[in-house]
Tab-separated table of C-alpha atoms in Angstrom:
chain	number	residue	atom	x	y	z
A	20	MET	CA	17.341	101.934	42.522
A	21	ALA	CA	13.971	101.040	40.820
A	22	LEU	CA	14.561	99.006	37.532
A	23	VAL	CA	14.861	94.921	38.060
A	24	LEU	CA	15.968	93.292	34.997
A	25	LYS	CA	17.303	89.734	35.954
A	26	GLN	CA	17.988	87.365	32.904
A	27	ILE	CA	17.934	83.552	33.716
A	28	ASN	CA	19.697	80.923	31.621
A	29	VAL	CA	18.581	77.316	31.261
A	30	GLU	CA	21.304	75.182	31.010
A	31	GLY	CA	20.628	72.478	27.922
A	32	LEU	CA	17.932	74.714	26.537
A	33	ALA	CA	20.105	77.715	26.002
A	34	GLN	CA	16.596	79.265	26.912
A	35	LEU	CA	16.687	82.827	28.633
A	36	SER	CA	13.848	83.969	30.418
A	37	TYR	CA	13.441	87.688	32.196
A	38	ILE	CA	12.412	88.811	35.899
A	39	VAL	CA	11.346	92.548	34.686
A	40	GLY	CA	9.647	95.238	37.411
A	41	ASP	CA	10.208	97.792	39.554
A	42	ASP	CA	11.591	96.860	43.181
A	43	LYS	CA	10.487	100.212	44.575
A	44	ALA	CA	6.858	99.363	43.942
A	45	GLY	CA	7.557	95.706	44.597
A	46	LEU	CA	6.214	94.621	41.346
A	47	ALA	CA	7.525	92.132	38.490
A	48	VAL	CA	6.323	90.012	35.718
A	49	ILE	CA	8.406	87.234	34.166
A	50	ILE	CA	8.713	86.994	30.351
A	51	ASP	CA	8.974	83.670	28.540
A	52	PRO	CA	9.573	81.534	32.031
A	53	ARG	CA	10.491	77.828	31.943
A	54	ARG	CA	8.341	75.011	33.547
A	55	ASP	CA	9.995	74.753	36.974
A	56	ILE	CA	9.086	78.118	38.150
A	57	ASP	CA	10.982	77.886	41.813
A	58	ILE	CA	13.625	80.096	40.733
A	59	TYR	CA	11.822	82.884	39.718
A	60	LEU	CA	10.029	82.472	43.279
A	61	GLN	CA	13.070	82.708	44.897
A	62	ARG	CA	14.146	85.457	42.746
A	63	ALA	CA	11.152	87.556	43.740
A	64	ARG	CA	11.661	86.863	47.327
A	65	ASP	CA	15.382	88.256	47.280
A	66	LEU	CA	14.226	90.939	45.146
A	67	ARG	CA	11.734	91.797	47.256
A	68	VAL	CA	8.995	92.140	44.642
A	69	LYS	CA	5.874	90.611	43.983
A	70	ILE	CA	5.008	88.311	40.655
A	71	ILE	CA	1.676	89.896	39.082
A	72	GLY	CA	1.451	88.119	35.721
A	73	SER	CA	4.066	86.416	33.055
A	74	ILE	CA	4.239	87.192	29.349
A	75	GLU	CA	4.458	84.476	26.350
A	76	THR	CA	6.101	86.334	23.527
A	77	HIS	CA	5.180	83.604	21.481
A	78	ILE	CA	3.578	79.797	21.350
A	79	HIS	CA	7.353	78.002	22.139
A	80	ALA	CA	8.392	74.902	20.319
A	81	ASP	CA	11.576	73.696	22.309
A	82	PHE	CA	10.892	73.841	25.938
A	83	VAL	CA	7.216	73.629	28.342
A	84	SER	CA	6.259	76.919	29.262
A	85	GLY	CA	5.840	77.815	33.186
A	86	SER	CA	3.250	80.382	32.338
A	87	HIS	CA	0.640	77.993	34.066
A	88	GLU	CA	2.233	76.613	36.683
A	89	LEU	CA	2.842	80.359	38.044
A	90	LYS	CA	-0.942	80.940	37.707
A	91	ALA	CA	-1.699	78.050	39.391
A	92	ARG	CA	0.843	78.734	42.372
A	93	MET	CA	0.838	83.004	42.291
A	94	ASN	CA	-2.994	83.700	40.909
A	95	VAL	CA	-1.684	85.682	38.467
A	96	PRO	CA	-2.764	86.148	34.486
A	97	ILE	CA	-1.107	85.148	31.588
A	98	TYR	CA	-0.119	87.749	28.754
A	99	GLY	CA	0.400	86.944	24.874
A	100	ALA	CA	-0.286	87.659	21.622
A	101	LYS	CA	-3.704	87.800	20.240
A	102	THR	CA	-4.265	84.551	18.315
A	103	ASP	CA	-6.697	81.701	18.187
A	104	ASN	CA	-3.925	79.399	18.641
A	105	TYR	CA	-3.812	79.696	22.283
A	106	GLN	CA	-6.533	77.356	23.914
A	107	PHE	CA	-6.865	79.142	27.171
A	108	GLU	CA	-7.457	82.097	28.843
A	109	LEU	CA	-4.862	84.567	28.290
A	110	ASN	CA	-4.577	88.730	28.532
A	111	GLN	CA	-4.264	89.110	24.554
A	112	LEU	CA	-1.870	92.188	23.438
A	113	GLN	CA	-2.122	93.793	20.461
A	114	GLU	CA	0.299	95.959	18.708
A	115	GLY	CA	1.151	99.117	21.229
A	116	ASP	CA	-0.815	97.529	24.291
A	117	GLU	CA	1.297	98.328	27.324
A	118	ILE	CA	1.956	96.613	31.016
A	119	LYS	CA	2.699	98.994	33.766
A	120	ILE	CA	5.280	97.699	36.515
A	121	GLY	CA	5.392	100.580	38.891
A	122	SER	CA	8.018	103.314	36.726
A	123	VAL	CA	8.712	100.161	34.144
A	124	THR	CA	6.277	100.010	30.989
A	125	LEU	CA	6.252	97.223	28.128
A	126	ARG	CA	5.042	97.856	24.952
A	127	ALA	CA	3.757	95.005	22.667
A	128	VAL	CA	5.296	95.320	19.170
A	129	HIS	CA	3.613	92.284	16.644
A	130	THR	CA	6.706	91.130	15.360
A	131	PRO	CA	5.696	87.935	13.475
A	132	GLY	CA	7.892	85.605	10.967
A	133	HIS	CA	9.182	82.896	13.259
A	134	THR	CA	5.744	82.331	14.579
A	135	PRO	CA	2.499	84.065	13.232
A	136	GLU	CA	1.502	85.597	16.360
A	137	HIS	CA	4.786	86.579	17.783
A	138	ILE	CA	5.441	89.832	19.734
A	139	SER	CA	8.456	91.684	21.073
A	140	LEU	CA	8.399	94.210	24.177
A	141	LEU	CA	9.720	97.171	24.117
A	142	ILE	CA	10.917	98.422	27.803
A	143	TYR	CA	10.407	101.556	29.148
A	144	ASP	CA	11.918	103.466	32.342
A	145	SER	CA	10.532	106.603	33.289
A	146	ASN	CA	13.604	107.121	35.566
A	147	GLN	CA	15.518	107.575	32.149
A	148	GLY	CA	13.542	109.220	30.098
A	149	LYS	CA	10.542	108.669	27.562
A	150	GLU	CA	12.318	106.444	25.586
A	151	PRO	CA	12.429	102.873	25.194
A	152	PHE	CA	16.102	101.434	26.530
A	153	GLY	CA	15.443	98.141	25.171
A	154	LEU	CA	13.658	95.162	23.431
A	155	PHE	CA	12.823	91.567	24.535
A	156	THR	CA	12.994	90.095	21.334
A	157	GLY	CA	11.749	86.541	21.577
A	158	ASP	CA	12.579	84.028	19.184
A	159	THR	CA	12.611	87.259	16.379
A	160	LEU	CA	16.383	88.560	16.799
A	161	PHE	CA	19.312	86.829	18.444
A	162	ASN	CA	23.093	87.348	18.727
A	163	LEU	CA	24.143	86.535	15.077
A	164	ASP	CA	20.909	84.813	14.313
A	165	VAL	CA	17.536	85.360	13.745
A	166	GLY	CA	14.488	82.866	14.683
A	167	ARG	CA	13.715	80.094	11.753
A	168	PRO	CA	10.535	80.632	9.838
A	169	ASP	CA	9.829	76.852	9.352
A	170	LEU	CA	8.877	75.654	12.452
A	171	LEU	CA	5.110	75.539	11.842
A	172	GLY	CA	5.846	73.615	8.273
A	173	GLY	CA	2.453	73.196	6.219
A	174	GLY	CA	3.835	75.235	3.280
A	175	SER	CA	3.940	78.245	5.686
A	176	GLU	CA	7.638	79.052	5.475
A	177	LYS	CA	7.661	81.258	2.538
A	178	GLN	CA	4.976	83.759	4.007
A	179	LEU	CA	6.542	83.684	7.559
A	180	ALA	CA	9.979	84.329	6.224
A	181	LYS	CA	8.438	87.468	4.467
A	182	GLN	CA	6.917	88.227	7.828
A	183	LEU	CA	10.352	87.854	9.292
A	184	TYR	CA	11.816	90.326	7.030
A	185	HIS	CA	9.203	92.933	7.466
A	186	SER	CA	9.861	92.529	11.421
A	187	LEU	CA	13.314	92.712	11.207
A	188	PHE	CA	13.687	95.297	8.717
A	189	GLU	CA	10.585	97.665	9.332
A	190	LYS	CA	10.030	97.126	12.766
A	191	ILE	CA	13.591	96.109	14.877
A	192	LEU	CA	16.139	98.453	13.172
A	193	PRO	CA	13.937	101.679	12.633
A	194	LEU	CA	13.919	101.586	16.618
A	195	GLY	CA	17.918	102.586	16.568
A	196	ASP	CA	21.059	101.384	17.167
A	197	ARG	CA	21.317	102.310	20.916
A	198	LEU	CA	18.551	99.465	21.688
A	199	GLU	CA	19.676	96.692	23.966
A	200	VAL	CA	18.205	93.426	22.644
A	201	TYR	CA	17.208	90.841	25.077
A	202	PRO	CA	16.426	87.387	23.187
A	203	CYS	CA	15.058	84.254	24.438
A	204	HIS	CA	17.669	82.027	23.599
A	205	GLY	CA	21.632	81.948	23.458
A	206	ALA	CA	24.090	79.572	21.430
A	207	GLY	CA	22.688	75.722	21.518
A	208	SER	CA	19.287	76.467	20.807
A	209	SER	CA	17.661	75.148	17.466
A	210	CYS	CA	15.403	78.015	17.097
A	211	GLY	CA	18.079	79.732	14.758
A	212	LYS	CA	20.399	78.256	12.150
A	213	SER	CA	23.332	79.166	14.428
A	214	ILE	CA	22.768	81.604	17.520
A	215	GLY	CA	25.849	83.399	18.537
A	216	ASP	CA	27.530	83.364	22.226
A	217	ARG	CA	26.359	86.932	23.642
A	218	ARG	CA	23.314	86.388	25.416
A	219	GLN	CA	22.560	90.392	25.144
A	220	SER	CA	23.366	92.467	22.258
A	221	THR	CA	22.345	95.549	20.694
A	222	ILE	CA	20.552	96.260	17.436
A	223	GLY	CA	23.955	98.559	16.528
A	224	ASN	CA	25.936	94.930	17.047
A	225	GLU	CA	23.379	92.965	15.403
A	226	ARG	CA	23.035	95.368	12.288
A	227	LEU	CA	26.872	95.415	11.990
A	228	PHE	CA	27.378	91.535	12.674
A	229	ASN	CA	24.445	89.511	12.552
A	230	PRO	CA	24.430	87.680	8.555
A	231	ALA	CA	20.772	87.824	8.591
A	232	LEU	CA	20.766	91.591	9.066
A	233	LYS	CA	22.815	91.988	5.361
A	234	GLU	CA	21.164	94.408	2.901
A	235	ARG	CA	18.882	92.141	0.874
A	236	SER	CA	15.714	92.437	-0.956
A	237	PRO	CA	12.234	90.485	0.436
A	238	GLU	CA	12.970	87.835	-2.117
A	239	GLU	CA	16.642	87.188	-1.149
A	240	PHE	CA	15.948	87.397	1.889
A	241	VAL	CA	13.495	84.388	1.749
A	242	GLU	CA	15.400	82.732	-0.481
A	243	TRP	CA	18.840	83.158	2.292
A	244	ILE	CA	16.845	82.150	5.561
A	245	LEU	CA	15.389	78.853	3.866
A	246	SER	CA	18.160	77.736	2.356
A	247	GLU	CA	20.367	75.023	4.246
A	248	MET	CA	17.822	74.868	7.149
A	249	PRO	CA	18.651	72.178	9.577
A	250	GLU	CA	15.522	69.764	10.255
A	251	PRO	CA	13.940	70.927	13.133
A	252	PRO	CA	14.129	68.433	16.194
A	253	ARG	CA	11.108	65.741	16.693
A	254	HIS	CA	9.867	66.970	19.550
A	255	TYR	CA	9.485	70.598	18.635
A	256	ALA	CA	6.217	69.859	16.865
A	257	ARG	CA	4.947	68.324	20.187
A	258	LEU	CA	5.481	71.194	22.516
A	259	LYS	CA	4.034	73.616	20.333
A	260	LYS	CA	0.766	71.747	20.754
A	261	VAL	CA	1.618	71.643	24.570
A	262	ASN	CA	2.060	75.183	24.927
A	263	GLY	CA	-0.676	75.867	22.351
A	264	LYS	CA	-3.017	74.048	24.595
A	265	GLY	CA	-1.616	74.974	28.232
A	266	ALA	CA	0.522	72.388	30.126
A	267	PRO	CA	-0.478	70.251	32.612
A	268	ILE	CA	0.210	71.482	36.018
A	269	LYS	CA	2.849	69.437	38.326
A	270	GLY	CA	3.745	71.574	40.782
A	271	CYS	CA	7.655	70.826	40.596
A	272	PRO	CA	9.613	68.688	38.605
A	273	PRO	CA	8.876	64.892	39.185
A	274	THR	CA	11.018	62.827	41.895
A	275	LEU	CA	13.053	60.029	40.504
A	276	GLN	CA	12.552	56.904	42.703
A	277	PRO	CA	15.506	54.935	43.506
A	278	LEU	CA	15.226	51.451	42.410
A	279	THR	CA	17.410	48.203	43.257
A	280	PRO	CA	18.979	46.247	40.577
A	281	THR	CA	16.288	43.518	40.884
A	282	ALA	CA	13.530	46.212	40.968
A	283	PHE	CA	15.228	48.095	38.088
A	284	GLN	CA	15.584	44.789	35.817
A	285	GLU	CA	11.612	43.764	36.620
A	286	LYS	CA	10.737	47.625	35.108
A	287	MET	CA	12.580	46.880	32.195
A	288	GLN	CA	10.697	43.967	31.327
A	289	GLU	CA	7.083	46.108	31.379
A	290	GLU	CA	5.856	47.166	27.892
A	291	ASN	CA	6.339	50.848	26.617
A	292	THR	CA	9.634	51.045	28.838
A	293	VAL	CA	12.942	52.626	27.408
A	294	ILE	CA	16.357	52.718	29.377
A	295	ILE	CA	18.226	56.082	29.054
A	296	ASP	CA	21.901	55.733	29.936
A	297	ALA	CA	22.902	59.363	31.008
A	298	ARG	CA	26.427	58.813	31.446
A	299	SER	CA	29.650	59.931	29.557
A	300	ILE	CA	30.157	57.957	26.264
A	301	LEU	CA	33.459	56.207	27.718
A	302	ALA	CA	31.375	54.958	30.673
A	303	PHE	CA	28.869	53.592	28.773
A	304	GLY	CA	31.121	51.661	26.477
A	305	GLY	CA	32.984	49.882	29.157
A	306	GLY	CA	29.603	48.233	30.469
A	307	HIS	CA	25.714	49.193	30.032
A	308	ILE	CA	22.757	47.308	30.800
A	309	PRO	CA	21.507	45.240	27.569
A	310	GLY	CA	18.992	47.414	25.699
A	311	ALA	CA	20.142	50.900	27.157
A	312	ILE	CA	20.455	54.066	25.092
A	313	ASN	CA	23.401	56.235	25.645
A	314	ILE	CA	22.170	59.916	25.702
A	315	ALA	CA	25.020	61.514	27.705
A	316	LEU	CA	24.173	64.315	30.312
A	317	ARG	CA	25.810	67.266	28.745
A	318	PRO	CA	24.390	70.427	27.287
A	319	GLN	CA	22.345	68.771	24.553
A	320	PHE	CA	20.975	66.024	26.657
A	321	PRO	CA	17.348	67.451	26.444
A	322	ASN	CA	17.534	68.066	22.818
A	323	TRP	CA	18.632	64.341	21.856
A	324	VAL	CA	16.081	63.332	24.251
A	325	GLY	CA	13.517	65.094	22.417
A	326	TRP	CA	14.713	63.745	19.149
A	327	MET	CA	15.088	60.157	19.904
A	328	ILE	CA	12.475	59.255	22.856
A	329	ASP	CA	8.821	59.055	23.113
A	330	PRO	CA	7.020	60.735	25.454
A	331	LYS	CA	4.597	58.586	26.060
A	332	GLN	CA	7.390	55.766	27.259
A	333	PHE	CA	8.361	55.315	30.600
A	334	LEU	CA	11.801	56.118	31.282
A	335	LEU	CA	14.245	54.436	33.500
A	336	VAL	CA	17.242	56.310	34.062
A	337	VAL	CA	21.072	55.480	34.703
A	338	VAL	CA	23.501	58.058	35.949
A	339	GLU	CA	26.923	58.556	36.510
A	340	SER	CA	26.400	59.509	40.465
A	341	GLU	CA	23.605	60.529	42.661
A	342	ARG	CA	24.227	64.078	42.068
A	343	ASP	CA	23.205	63.785	38.425
A	344	VAL	CA	19.545	62.262	39.651
A	345	LYS	CA	17.835	65.492	40.583
A	346	LEU	CA	19.612	67.458	36.810
A	347	VAL	CA	17.937	64.438	34.737
A	348	ALA	CA	14.415	64.729	36.076
A	349	GLU	CA	14.490	68.726	35.674
A	350	GLN	CA	16.033	68.442	32.122
A	351	LEU	CA	13.038	65.953	31.295
A	352	PHE	CA	10.235	67.912	32.905
A	353	ARG	CA	11.016	71.043	31.032
A	354	ILE	CA	10.727	69.621	27.889
A	355	GLY	CA	7.395	67.719	28.947
A	356	TYR	CA	8.759	64.110	29.765
A	357	ASP	CA	6.577	63.307	33.082
A	358	ASN	CA	6.588	59.160	32.852
A	359	LEU	CA	9.637	58.518	34.916
A	360	ALA	CA	9.774	55.120	36.059
A	361	GLY	CA	13.008	55.700	38.285
A	362	TYR	CA	16.712	55.155	38.431
A	363	LEU	CA	18.751	52.644	39.040
A	364	HIS	CA	20.451	53.166	42.860
A	365	ASP	CA	24.331	53.220	43.205
A	366	GLY	CA	24.467	52.910	39.401
A	367	MET	CA	26.372	50.574	37.567
A	368	THR	CA	28.358	49.243	40.418
A	369	SER	CA	25.310	48.006	41.923
A	370	TRP	CA	24.430	46.685	39.074
A	371	GLN	CA	27.447	44.350	38.339
A	372	ASN	CA	27.490	43.262	42.162
A	373	ALA	CA	24.154	41.995	41.844
A	374	GLY	CA	25.804	39.765	38.952
A	375	LEU	CA	23.550	40.939	36.184
A	376	PRO	CA	24.190	40.960	32.294
A	377	LEU	CA	26.527	43.560	30.713
A	378	GLN	CA	26.946	44.796	27.170
A	379	HIS	CA	29.728	46.545	26.002
A	380	LEU	CA	30.295	48.640	23.067
A	381	GLY	CA	33.543	48.659	20.711
A	382	GLU	CA	35.420	51.817	20.692
A	383	TRP	CA	37.918	52.452	17.987
A	384	THR	CA	40.440	55.491	17.873
A	385	VAL	CA	40.263	57.369	14.679
A	386	GLN	CA	43.718	55.699	13.530
A	387	GLU	CA	42.223	52.315	14.278
A	388	LEU	CA	39.089	53.104	12.360
A	389	ASN	CA	41.039	54.672	9.237
A	390	GLN	CA	43.018	51.099	9.467
A	391	HIS	CA	39.775	48.896	9.399
A	392	LYS	CA	38.015	51.115	6.950
A	393	ASP	CA	38.640	49.289	3.726
A	394	GLU	CA	37.669	45.585	5.733
A	395	ALA	CA	34.909	44.113	3.881
A	396	ASN	CA	33.006	43.205	6.902
A	397	VAL	CA	33.274	46.897	8.397
A	398	THR	CA	30.517	49.603	7.664
A	399	ILE	CA	31.387	52.904	8.217
A	400	LEU	CA	27.950	55.262	9.327
A	401	ASP	CA	28.201	58.571	9.456
A	402	VAL	CA	25.418	59.729	11.522
A	403	ARG	CA	25.653	63.710	11.125
A	404	GLY	CA	22.824	65.811	9.624
A	405	ASP	CA	22.799	66.350	6.001
A	406	ASP	CA	24.327	69.760	6.319
A	407	GLU	CA	27.511	68.445	8.160
A	408	TYR	CA	27.842	65.395	5.367
A	409	GLN	CA	27.695	67.822	2.507
A	410	GLN	CA	30.933	69.284	4.132
A	411	GLY	CA	32.792	66.217	3.734
A	412	TYR	CA	32.924	62.667	5.298
A	413	ILE	CA	35.590	59.798	6.142
A	414	PRO	CA	35.741	57.948	2.693
A	415	GLY	CA	33.477	55.308	2.055
A	416	ALA	CA	31.140	56.195	4.633
A	417	GLU	CA	27.195	55.670	4.553
A	418	HIS	CA	25.198	58.344	6.037
A	419	ILE	CA	22.082	58.163	7.960
A	420	PHE	CA	21.092	60.870	10.252
A	421	VAL	CA	20.829	59.783	13.969
A	422	ALA	CA	17.563	60.761	14.298
A	423	HIS	CA	16.171	58.923	11.122
A	424	LEU	CA	18.192	55.811	12.005
A	425	GLU	CA	15.418	53.452	13.600
A	426	GLU	CA	13.562	54.206	10.603
A	427	ASN	CA	16.269	53.188	8.336
A	428	LEU	CA	17.581	49.779	9.681
A	429	ALA	CA	16.791	48.008	7.153
A	430	GLN	CA	19.506	49.884	5.080
A	431	LEU	CA	22.427	48.088	7.007
A	432	ASP	CA	23.615	44.594	7.490
A	433	LYS	CA	23.510	42.664	10.911
A	434	ASN	CA	26.525	40.664	9.744
A	435	GLN	CA	28.878	43.546	9.242
A	436	ALA	CA	30.454	45.357	12.092
A	437	ILE	CA	29.068	48.941	12.041
A	438	ALA	CA	31.389	51.652	13.267
A	439	THR	CA	29.668	55.259	13.975
A	440	TYR	CA	30.879	58.463	13.696
A	441	CYS	CA	29.844	62.043	14.361
A	442	GLY	CA	31.315	65.593	15.162
A	443	SER	CA	32.312	64.523	18.591
A	444	GLY	CA	31.446	61.126	19.355
A	445	TYR	CA	28.129	62.051	21.321
A	446	ARG	CA	25.699	61.061	18.468
A	447	ALA	CA	27.963	58.239	17.456
A	448	SER	CA	27.507	56.726	21.064
A	449	ILE	CA	23.588	57.432	20.682
A	450	ALA	CA	23.169	55.726	17.343
A	451	ALA	CA	25.702	52.951	18.095
A	452	SER	CA	23.603	51.782	21.363
A	453	LEU	CA	20.469	52.165	18.935
A	454	LEU	CA	21.880	49.788	16.908
A	455	GLN	CA	22.681	47.137	19.580
A	456	LYS	CA	19.215	47.516	21.056
A	457	HIS	CA	17.860	46.319	17.480
A	458	GLY	CA	20.179	43.140	17.637
A	459	PHE	CA	23.263	44.404	15.770
A	460	GLU	CA	26.233	42.531	17.821
A	461	THR	CA	28.878	44.231	16.507
A	462	THR	CA	28.785	48.080	16.759
A	463	ILE	CA	31.675	50.396	17.542
A	464	ASN	CA	31.749	53.944	18.324
A	465	ILE	CA	34.381	56.905	17.505
A	466	PRO	CA	35.397	58.734	20.205
A	467	GLY	CA	36.007	62.348	18.916
A	468	SER	CA	34.553	61.188	15.581
A	469	TRP	CA	34.912	64.038	13.024
A	470	LYS	CA	36.967	66.536	14.830
A	471	ALA	CA	39.672	63.601	16.119
A	472	TRP	CA	39.650	62.574	12.327
A	473	LYS	CA	40.585	66.123	11.052
A	474	ALA	CA	42.771	66.681	13.877
A	475	ALA	CA	44.491	63.417	12.725
A	476	LYS	CA	44.793	64.834	9.453
A	477	LEU	CA	43.398	61.747	7.739
A	478	PRO	CA	42.047	61.949	4.457
A	479	ILE	CA	38.207	63.589	3.427
A	480	GLN	CA	35.794	62.842	0.834
A	481	HIS	CA	33.459	65.310	-0.447
A	482	PRO	CA	30.198	64.406	-1.967
A	483	GLU	CA	30.812	66.230	-5.216
A	484	LYS	CA	34.290	65.021	-5.663
A	485	SER	CA	35.526	61.425	-6.339
A	486	GLU	CA	39.452	62.343	-4.987
A	487	LEU	CA	40.382	62.519	-1.425
A	488	VAL	CA	41.764	65.543	0.137
A	489	SER	CA	44.037	65.486	3.426
A	490	ALA	CA	42.262	67.105	6.420
């Protein structure tokens, strides 16, 4: 065997990186590495290959690149597209440039659209003939989706959408249906509108089933791709700058230090400090530290930390069990949260045994919400995205997307009971905890939220209709 091609998935970010090389020659490169690089070093040892470089398909917006960590640890070059937006030493790749790794060759293809500098990489194996067998597409082409062209903002959206059309229809599709597609993201990433579940595909499969590759004129494609585009997460613009400049070298994820309840309470009082309670929404509702924000440790955890928390703040963390501490630190490290002040040792058990204050969050079933929804002292707050809200909502609900809740608190009455709901209860718990932190005394989360409401076949209202319909 000679070809090495290993895909590594980052849970929580749905980010895909690759070890590519030739084990006979004992050489490999890493494509789009994540920030915590030990996994690449371990895999390289297992495969008996030497890492000789890393390649960036583009300036990433959703995670901190690990290229600089690899360079610092292994003294290897960084390769990437030719652009002035990289503010560090880079081996620049233009259309047609090649990197040879034993019997394996990677050839750059300029595929702008998601970003102006974006490159994809054709892969050749001389043991399998002279034609390429696959394409590392970065954020240009995913399973059932394509990269969004709106992340740069500043009026560049239409121009990038036009470039994306030409990259897809004039560069990628003509390569032939048999080519395998190795994207930078799977389902769950916000780098596309709605990325499919498969982490590997073929051009032929995408030609058949990817809605973005339906036959359209360039003008029709631009209109389609930019319509109903969800708002990009808040941390994307920041991470673009971090990766363009080059992330600071840390060596490894920071170690979260255990704090006694007394030490934790003292840290809470320090300026610019926030508490993230990463326990489940039901555990949080049962009892939590006053002022904590509930962002449960599920796959979407890093994305919602990015939405809701300023990285300049110092983070105190509460977890369900000690085994979650390492995972929290890794997830935060991957999106550039380095100011970790510590975690509560022995969790909420130690806090309650110390006799320290507790807050509780109300919880209603959807049936209870239905019973209370017409009461004068109850406000129902839909905290889903605009696109979700437009598909239907609970009758009488007000709407504020959770990511914009803090700047719109004046729209809500603190004398009202506020019942928050989202798609499943996850974002609703973030919202309810945030309201409580800002002095709303009666806040209620709805576990199951919209999913449970529809399952119970309770009435639904649509923005364009005045009448109610059954779920």
